[in-house]
Amino acid sequence: MIQAAEIVKLGDLHFEPFLMSETIDEAVQKIAGQINRDYNGEEVLLIGVLNGAFVFMNELIKQLEVSLEIDFIKVSSYDGMNSSGELALALDFKNDIKGKNVILIEDIIDTGLTASRLLKMASCLRPRSLKIASLLLKPDSLKTQVQMDYVGIEIPDVFVVGYGLDYDQKGRELPMIYKLYQED
Ligand code: IMP
């Protein structure tokens, strides 16, 4: 049974604990290990997709043992709990990704539309290699085929907040991941 104290209220909605810190840490370690192995001795440019990926990126870089450059792009395609379908780029890719090993860092892949569009845009700038790492993936929500190189945790089609993920800009600071609480 869920204790009321564990429920978090953000705006008009309630959220319940879903992925604990240990589970998230293990997923971050798994991805870091894979990147360390794949890019051993090479330089990598990590590009975090703001806003949601900032916590994941912050934890990931602490565990990476490759030579890093770090940059961000800023995207917004969500309005409350629904993807607007429109991809607004508030901060674009820079031309200096040409010839570099680029890894896009995402918080979550839901429909996959954001990731597939970003990968297409980045590949036009001719990086040496291009991969994507996402902390979370909702396989049942995918609406397009998308390249997935590093995935932390697969989750069902539930709306989640915390660890960088928001509901209407709220809840990003929560140290673990919560899912929408539905009383039955
Ligand atoms: P996609 O284009 O549908 O794959 O959506 C990608 C973006 O939507 C992510 O980077 C998140 O910012 C946002 N998003 C998708 N699912 C959730 C969720 O469950 N909670 C919060 N944000 C989400």
PDB file of C-alpha atoms and ligand atoms in Angstrom:
ATOM      1  CA  MET A   1       0.000   0.000   0.000  1.00  0.00           C
ATOM      2  CA  ILE A   2       1.293   3.458  -0.823  1.00  0.00           C
ATOM      3  CA  GLN A   3       1.759   5.834   2.089  1.00  0.00           C
ATOM      4  CA  ALA A   4       0.334   9.315   1.536  1.00  0.00           C
ATOM      5  CA  ALA A   5       3.732  10.737   2.503  1.00  0.00           C
ATOM      6  CA  GLU A   6       5.350   9.055  -0.506  1.00  0.00           C
ATOM      7  CA  ILE A   7       2.962  10.715  -2.910  1.00  0.00           C
ATOM      8  CA  VAL A   8       4.140  13.939  -4.492  1.00  0.00           C
ATOM      9  CA  LYS A   9       1.748  16.615  -5.709  1.00  0.00           C
ATOM     10  CA  LEU A  10       2.808  18.679  -8.712  1.00  0.00           C
ATOM     11  CA  GLY A  11       0.239  21.203  -9.884  1.00  0.00           C
ATOM     12  CA  ASP A  12      -3.059  19.351 -10.256  1.00  0.00           C
ATOM     13  CA  LEU A  13      -1.594  15.817 -10.340  1.00  0.00           C
ATOM     14  CA  HIS A  14      -0.235  13.260  -7.876  1.00  0.00           C
ATOM     15  CA  PHE A  15       2.769  11.045  -8.494  1.00  0.00           C
ATOM     16  CA  GLU A  16       3.943   7.887  -6.708  1.00  0.00           C
ATOM     17  CA  PRO A  17       7.484   6.454  -6.343  1.00  0.00           C
ATOM     18  CA  PHE A  18       8.466   4.346  -9.352  1.00  0.00           C
ATOM     19  CA  LEU A  19      12.244   4.018  -9.864  1.00  0.00           C
ATOM     20  CA  MET A  20      14.426   4.261  -6.762  1.00  0.00           C
ATOM     21  CA  SER A  21      17.842   5.929  -6.704  1.00  0.00           C
ATOM     22  CA  GLU A  22      19.723   2.594  -6.694  1.00  0.00           C
ATOM     23  CA  THR A  23      17.946   1.457  -9.871  1.00  0.00           C
ATOM     24  CA  ILE A  24      18.694   4.748 -11.611  1.00  0.00           C
ATOM     25  CA  ASP A  25      22.345   4.709 -10.466  1.00  0.00           C
ATOM     26  CA  GLU A  26      22.768   1.190 -11.857  1.00  0.00           C
ATOM     27  CA  ALA A  27      21.344   2.280 -15.216  1.00  0.00           C
ATOM     28  CA  VAL A  28      23.699   5.282 -15.354  1.00  0.00           C
ATOM     29  CA  GLN A  29      26.660   3.037 -14.461  1.00  0.00           C
ATOM     30  CA  LYS A  30      25.673   0.548 -17.155  1.00  0.00           C
ATOM     31  CA  ILE A  31      25.595   3.253 -19.847  1.00  0.00           C
ATOM     32  CA  ALA A  32      28.858   4.811 -18.611  1.00  0.00           C
ATOM     33  CA  GLY A  33      30.541   1.395 -18.770  1.00  0.00           C
ATOM     34  CA  GLN A  34      29.364   0.859 -22.341  1.00  0.00           C
ATOM     35  CA  ILE A  35      30.559   4.314 -23.453  1.00  0.00           C
ATOM     36  CA  ASN A  36      33.930   3.856 -21.700  1.00  0.00           C
ATOM     37  CA  ARG A  37      34.396   0.548 -23.515  1.00  0.00           C
ATOM     38  CA  ASP A  38      33.227   1.795 -26.933  1.00  0.00           C
ATOM     39  CA  TYR A  39      35.292   5.020 -26.959  1.00  0.00           C
ATOM     40  CA  ASN A  40      38.383   3.842 -25.100  1.00  0.00           C
ATOM     41  CA  GLY A  41      41.174   6.331 -25.970  1.00  0.00           C
ATOM     42  CA  GLU A  42      38.951   8.512 -28.177  1.00  0.00           C
ATOM     43  CA  GLU A  43      37.474  11.956 -27.711  1.00  0.00           C
ATOM     44  CA  VAL A  44      33.722  12.312 -27.359  1.00  0.00           C
ATOM     45  CA  LEU A  45      31.392  15.301 -27.629  1.00  0.00           C
ATOM     46  CA  LEU A  46      28.342  14.804 -25.396  1.00  0.00           C
ATOM     47  CA  ILE A  47      25.367  16.947 -26.373  1.00  0.00           C
ATOM     48  CA  GLY A  48      22.690  17.068 -23.684  1.00  0.00           C
ATOM     49  CA  VAL A  49      19.114  17.683 -24.756  1.00  0.00           C
ATOM     50  CA  LEU A  50      17.723  20.337 -22.423  1.00  0.00           C
ATOM     51  CA  ASN A  51      15.909  20.654 -20.224  1.00  0.00           C
ATOM     52  CA  GLY A  52      15.237  17.092 -19.152  1.00  0.00           C
ATOM     53  CA  ALA A  53      18.682  15.502 -19.647  1.00  0.00           C
ATOM     54  CA  PHE A  54      20.666  17.770 -17.344  1.00  0.00           C
ATOM     55  CA  VAL A  55      20.514  15.508 -14.261  1.00  0.00           C
ATOM     56  CA  PHE A  56      21.313  12.320 -16.188  1.00  0.00           C
ATOM     57  CA  MET A  57      24.181  14.069 -18.004  1.00  0.00           C
ATOM     58  CA  ASN A  58      25.548  15.410 -14.703  1.00  0.00           C
ATOM     59  CA  GLU A  59      25.637  11.930 -13.163  1.00  0.00           C
ATOM     60  CA  LEU A  60      26.898  10.243 -16.356  1.00  0.00           C
ATOM     61  CA  ILE A  61      29.969  12.456 -16.834  1.00  0.00           C
ATOM     62  CA  LYS A  62      31.194  11.634 -13.319  1.00  0.00           C
ATOM     63  CA  GLN A  63      31.582   8.024 -14.429  1.00  0.00           C
ATOM     64  CA  LEU A  64      33.070   8.546 -17.867  1.00  0.00           C
ATOM     65  CA  GLU A  65      36.758   7.869 -18.378  1.00  0.00           C
ATOM     66  CA  VAL A  66      37.032   9.202 -21.925  1.00  0.00           C
ATOM     67  CA  SER A  67      38.209  12.638 -23.005  1.00  0.00           C
ATOM     68  CA  LEU A  68      35.057  14.777 -23.115  1.00  0.00           C
ATOM     69  CA  GLU A  69      33.640  17.922 -24.627  1.00  0.00           C
ATOM     70  CA  ILE A  70      30.209  18.953 -23.386  1.00  0.00           C
ATOM     71  CA  ASP A  71      27.506  20.985 -25.046  1.00  0.00           C
ATOM     72  CA  PHE A  72      23.720  21.346 -24.974  1.00  0.00           C
ATOM     73  CA  ILE A  73      20.833  21.876 -27.309  1.00  0.00           C
ATOM     74  CA  LYS A  74      17.405  22.936 -26.132  1.00  0.00           C
ATOM     75  CA  VAL A  75      14.216  21.365 -27.333  1.00  0.00           C
ATOM     76  CA  SER A  76      10.636  21.651 -26.247  1.00  0.00           C
ATOM     77  CA  SER A  77       7.966  19.388 -27.664  1.00  0.00           C
ATOM     78  CA  TYR A  78       5.900  18.658 -24.562  1.00  0.00           C
ATOM     79  CA  ASP A  79       2.946  20.608 -23.309  1.00  0.00           C
ATOM     80  CA  GLY A  80       1.896  19.288 -19.872  1.00  0.00           C
ATOM     81  CA  MET A  81       1.631  15.525 -20.372  1.00  0.00           C
ATOM     82  CA  ASN A  82       1.181  15.499 -24.131  1.00  0.00           C
ATOM     83  CA  SER A  83       3.737  15.720 -26.856  1.00  0.00           C
ATOM     84  CA  SER A  84       2.795  18.680 -29.032  1.00  0.00           C
ATOM     85  CA  GLY A  85       4.353  16.893 -32.014  1.00  0.00           C
ATOM     86  CA  GLU A  86       6.138  20.137 -32.902  1.00  0.00           C
ATOM     87  CA  LEU A  87       9.844  20.293 -32.257  1.00  0.00           C
ATOM     88  CA  ALA A  88      10.988  23.750 -31.177  1.00  0.00           C
ATOM     89  CA  LEU A  89      14.764  24.236 -31.039  1.00  0.00           C
ATOM     90  CA  ALA A  90      15.569  27.048 -28.634  1.00  0.00           C
ATOM     91  CA  LEU A  91      19.293  26.259 -28.780  1.00  0.00           C
ATOM     92  CA  ASP A  92      20.607  24.728 -31.985  1.00  0.00           C
ATOM     93  CA  PHE A  93      23.518  22.434 -32.891  1.00  0.00           C
ATOM     94  CA  LYS A  94      26.772  24.241 -33.544  1.00  0.00           C
ATOM     95  CA  ASN A  95      28.791  23.593 -36.661  1.00  0.00           C
ATOM     96  CA  ASP A  96      31.738  22.332 -34.654  1.00  0.00           C
ATOM     97  CA  ILE A  97      30.336  18.813 -34.395  1.00  0.00           C
ATOM     98  CA  LYS A  98      31.847  18.043 -37.796  1.00  0.00           C
ATOM     99  CA  GLY A  99      34.399  15.218 -37.558  1.00  0.00           C
ATOM    100  CA  LYS A 100      33.672  14.489 -33.879  1.00  0.00           C
ATOM    101  CA  ASN A 101      32.352  11.441 -32.040  1.00  0.00           C
ATOM    102  CA  VAL A 102      28.989  12.782 -30.919  1.00  0.00           C
ATOM    103  CA  ILE A 103      26.625  11.222 -28.382  1.00  0.00           C
ATOM    104  CA  LEU A 104      23.232  12.861 -27.868  1.00  0.00           C
ATOM    105  CA  ILE A 105      22.086  12.575 -24.256  1.00  0.00           C
ATOM    106  CA  GLU A 106      18.316  12.273 -23.744  1.00  0.00           C
ATOM    107  CA  ASP A 107      16.273  11.832 -20.581  1.00  0.00           C
ATOM    108  CA  ILE A 108      13.558   9.687 -22.164  1.00  0.00           C
ATOM    109  CA  ILE A 109      12.490   8.371 -25.552  1.00  0.00           C
ATOM    110  CA  ASP A 110       8.710   8.301 -25.737  1.00  0.00           C
ATOM    111  CA  THR A 111       7.315   8.521 -29.288  1.00  0.00           C
ATOM    112  CA  GLY A 112      10.879   8.655 -30.605  1.00  0.00           C
ATOM    113  CA  LEU A 113      10.052  11.651 -32.801  1.00  0.00           C
ATOM    114  CA  THR A 114      12.405  14.042 -30.994  1.00  0.00           C
ATOM    115  CA  ALA A 115      15.316  11.621 -31.070  1.00  0.00           C
ATOM    116  CA  SER A 116      14.888  10.705 -34.724  1.00  0.00           C
ATOM    117  CA  ARG A 117      14.645  14.363 -35.786  1.00  0.00           C
ATOM    118  CA  LEU A 118      17.655  15.374 -33.700  1.00  0.00           C
ATOM    119  CA  LEU A 119      19.716  12.500 -35.101  1.00  0.00           C
ATOM    120  CA  LYS A 120      18.782  13.558 -38.630  1.00  0.00           C
ATOM    121  CA  MET A 121      19.707  17.202 -37.948  1.00  0.00           C
ATOM    122  CA  ALA A 122      23.007  16.264 -36.305  1.00  0.00           C
ATOM    123  CA  SER A 123      24.003  13.860 -39.065  1.00  0.00           C
ATOM    124  CA  CYS A 124      23.675  16.708 -41.623  1.00  0.00           C
ATOM    125  CA  LEU A 125      26.578  18.403 -39.790  1.00  0.00           C
ATOM    126  CA  ARG A 126      28.824  15.429 -40.629  1.00  0.00           C
ATOM    127  CA  PRO A 127      30.036  14.154 -37.249  1.00  0.00           C
ATOM    128  CA  ARG A 128      32.613  11.358 -37.370  1.00  0.00           C
ATOM    129  CA  SER A 129      30.182   9.110 -35.494  1.00  0.00           C
ATOM    130  CA  LEU A 130      26.755   9.748 -34.000  1.00  0.00           C
ATOM    131  CA  LYS A 131      25.045   7.833 -31.207  1.00  0.00           C
ATOM    132  CA  ILE A 132      22.283   8.445 -28.703  1.00  0.00           C
ATOM    133  CA  ALA A 133      22.024   7.593 -25.009  1.00  0.00           C
ATOM    134  CA  SER A 134      18.719   7.766 -23.179  1.00  0.00           C
ATOM    135  CA  LEU A 135      18.165   7.070 -19.505  1.00  0.00           C
ATOM    136  CA  LEU A 136      14.598   5.853 -20.120  1.00  0.00           C
ATOM    137  CA  LEU A 137      12.729   4.317 -23.043  1.00  0.00           C
ATOM    138  CA  LYS A 138       8.991   3.676 -23.429  1.00  0.00           C
ATOM    139  CA  PRO A 139       9.043   0.927 -26.090  1.00  0.00           C
ATOM    140  CA  ASP A 140       5.226   0.733 -26.272  1.00  0.00           C
ATOM    141  CA  SER A 141       4.935   4.440 -27.118  1.00  0.00           C
ATOM    142  CA  LEU A 142       7.283   4.509 -30.100  1.00  0.00           C
ATOM    143  CA  LYS A 143       5.720   6.017 -33.218  1.00  0.00           C
ATOM    144  CA  THR A 144       8.806   5.868 -35.379  1.00  0.00           C
ATOM    145  CA  GLN A 145      11.851   3.687 -35.758  1.00  0.00           C
ATOM    146  CA  VAL A 146      14.715   5.294 -33.945  1.00  0.00           C
ATOM    147  CA  GLN A 147      18.366   4.448 -33.548  1.00  0.00           C
ATOM    148  CA  MET A 148      18.996   3.467 -29.908  1.00  0.00           C
ATOM    149  CA  ASP A 149      22.578   2.953 -28.881  1.00  0.00           C
ATOM    150  CA  TYR A 150      22.520   3.211 -25.084  1.00  0.00           C
ATOM    151  CA  VAL A 151      19.301   2.748 -23.093  1.00  0.00           C
ATOM    152  CA  GLY A 152      19.197   2.739 -19.286  1.00  0.00           C
ATOM    153  CA  ILE A 153      15.753   1.412 -18.326  1.00  0.00           C
ATOM    154  CA  GLU A 154      12.727   0.383 -20.375  1.00  0.00           C
ATOM    155  CA  ILE A 155       9.464   1.476 -18.764  1.00  0.00           C
ATOM    156  CA  PRO A 156       5.786   0.989 -19.644  1.00  0.00           C
ATOM    157  CA  ASP A 157       3.737   3.791 -21.182  1.00  0.00           C
ATOM    158  CA  VAL A 158       3.328   5.822 -17.972  1.00  0.00           C
ATOM    159  CA  PHE A 159       3.983   9.511 -17.410  1.00  0.00           C
ATOM    160  CA  VAL A 160       7.001  10.003 -15.166  1.00  0.00           C
ATOM    161  CA  VAL A 161       8.669  12.917 -13.376  1.00  0.00           C
ATOM    162  CA  GLY A 162      11.828  13.493 -11.372  1.00  0.00           C
ATOM    163  CA  TYR A 163      15.558  13.171 -12.060  1.00  0.00           C
ATOM    164  CA  GLY A 164      15.292  15.998 -14.601  1.00  0.00           C
ATOM    165  CA  LEU A 165      11.881  15.055 -16.003  1.00  0.00           C
ATOM    166  CA  ASP A 166       9.033  17.486 -15.445  1.00  0.00           C
ATOM    167  CA  TYR A 167       5.315  17.942 -15.434  1.00  0.00           C
ATOM    168  CA  ASP A 168       4.717  21.510 -16.606  1.00  0.00           C
ATOM    169  CA  GLN A 169       8.279  22.418 -15.513  1.00  0.00           C
ATOM    170  CA  LYS A 170       7.737  20.974 -12.039  1.00  0.00           C
ATOM    171  CA  GLY A 171       9.380  17.971 -10.359  1.00  0.00           C
ATOM    172  CA  ARG A 172      12.767  18.058 -12.105  1.00  0.00           C
ATOM    173  CA  GLU A 173      14.577  18.286  -8.761  1.00  0.00           C
ATOM    174  CA  LEU A 174      13.136  15.037  -7.349  1.00  0.00           C
ATOM    175  CA  PRO A 175      16.060  12.639  -6.736  1.00  0.00           C
ATOM    176  CA  MET A 176      14.171   9.559  -7.963  1.00  0.00           C
ATOM    177  CA  ILE A 177      11.542   8.894 -10.608  1.00  0.00           C
ATOM    178  CA  TYR A 178       7.816   9.033  -9.859  1.00  0.00           C
ATOM    179  CA  LYS A 179       4.894   7.924 -12.018  1.00  0.00           C
ATOM    180  CA  LEU A 180       1.422   9.322 -12.306  1.00  0.00           C
ATOM    181  CA  TYR A 181      -0.713   8.126  -9.399  1.00  0.00           C
ATOM    182  CA  GLN A 182      -4.107   6.817 -10.411  1.00  0.00           C
ATOM    183  CA  GLU A 183      -6.511   5.810  -7.685  1.00  0.00           C
ATOM    184  CA  ASP A 184      -8.585   2.769  -8.652  1.00  0.00           C
TER     185      ASP A 184
HETATM  186  P1  IMP B   1       9.341  11.990 -27.804  1.00  0.00           P
HETATM  187  O1  IMP B   1       9.670  12.904 -28.953  1.00  0.00           O
HETATM  188  O2  IMP B   1       7.877  11.681 -27.760  1.00  0.00           O
HETATM  189  O3  IMP B   1      10.199  10.746 -27.765  1.00  0.00           O
HETATM  190  O4  IMP B   1       9.552  12.803 -26.479  1.00  0.00           O
HETATM  191  C1  IMP B   1      10.771  13.158 -26.002  1.00  0.00           C
HETATM  192  C2  IMP B   1      10.642  14.210 -24.920  1.00  0.00           C
HETATM  193  O5  IMP B   1       9.331  14.288 -24.343  1.00  0.00           O
HETATM  194  C3  IMP B   1      11.555  13.859 -23.786  1.00  0.00           C
HETATM  195  O6  IMP B   1      12.852  14.365 -23.989  1.00  0.00           O
HETATM  196  C4  IMP B   1      10.861  14.490 -22.592  1.00  0.00           C
HETATM  197  O7  IMP B   1      11.253  15.830 -22.459  1.00  0.00           O
HETATM  198  C5  IMP B   1       9.389  14.446 -22.943  1.00  0.00           C
HETATM  199  N1  IMP B   1       8.722  13.291 -22.291  1.00  0.00           N
HETATM  200  C6  IMP B   1       8.356  12.124 -22.851  1.00  0.00           C
HETATM  201  N2  IMP B   1       7.774  11.305 -21.947  1.00  0.00           N
HETATM  202  C7  IMP B   1       7.793  11.975 -20.768  1.00  0.00           C
HETATM  203  C8  IMP B   1       7.365  11.636 -19.436  1.00  0.00           C
HETATM  204  O8  IMP B   1       6.837  10.547 -19.124  1.00  0.00           O
HETATM  205  N3  IMP B   1       7.575  12.591 -18.499  1.00  0.00           N
HETATM  206  C9  IMP B   1       8.143  13.805 -18.759  1.00  0.00           C
HETATM  207  N4  IMP B   1       8.562  14.153 -19.986  1.00  0.00           N
HETATM  208  C10 IMP B   1       8.400  13.237 -20.994  1.00  0.00           C
END
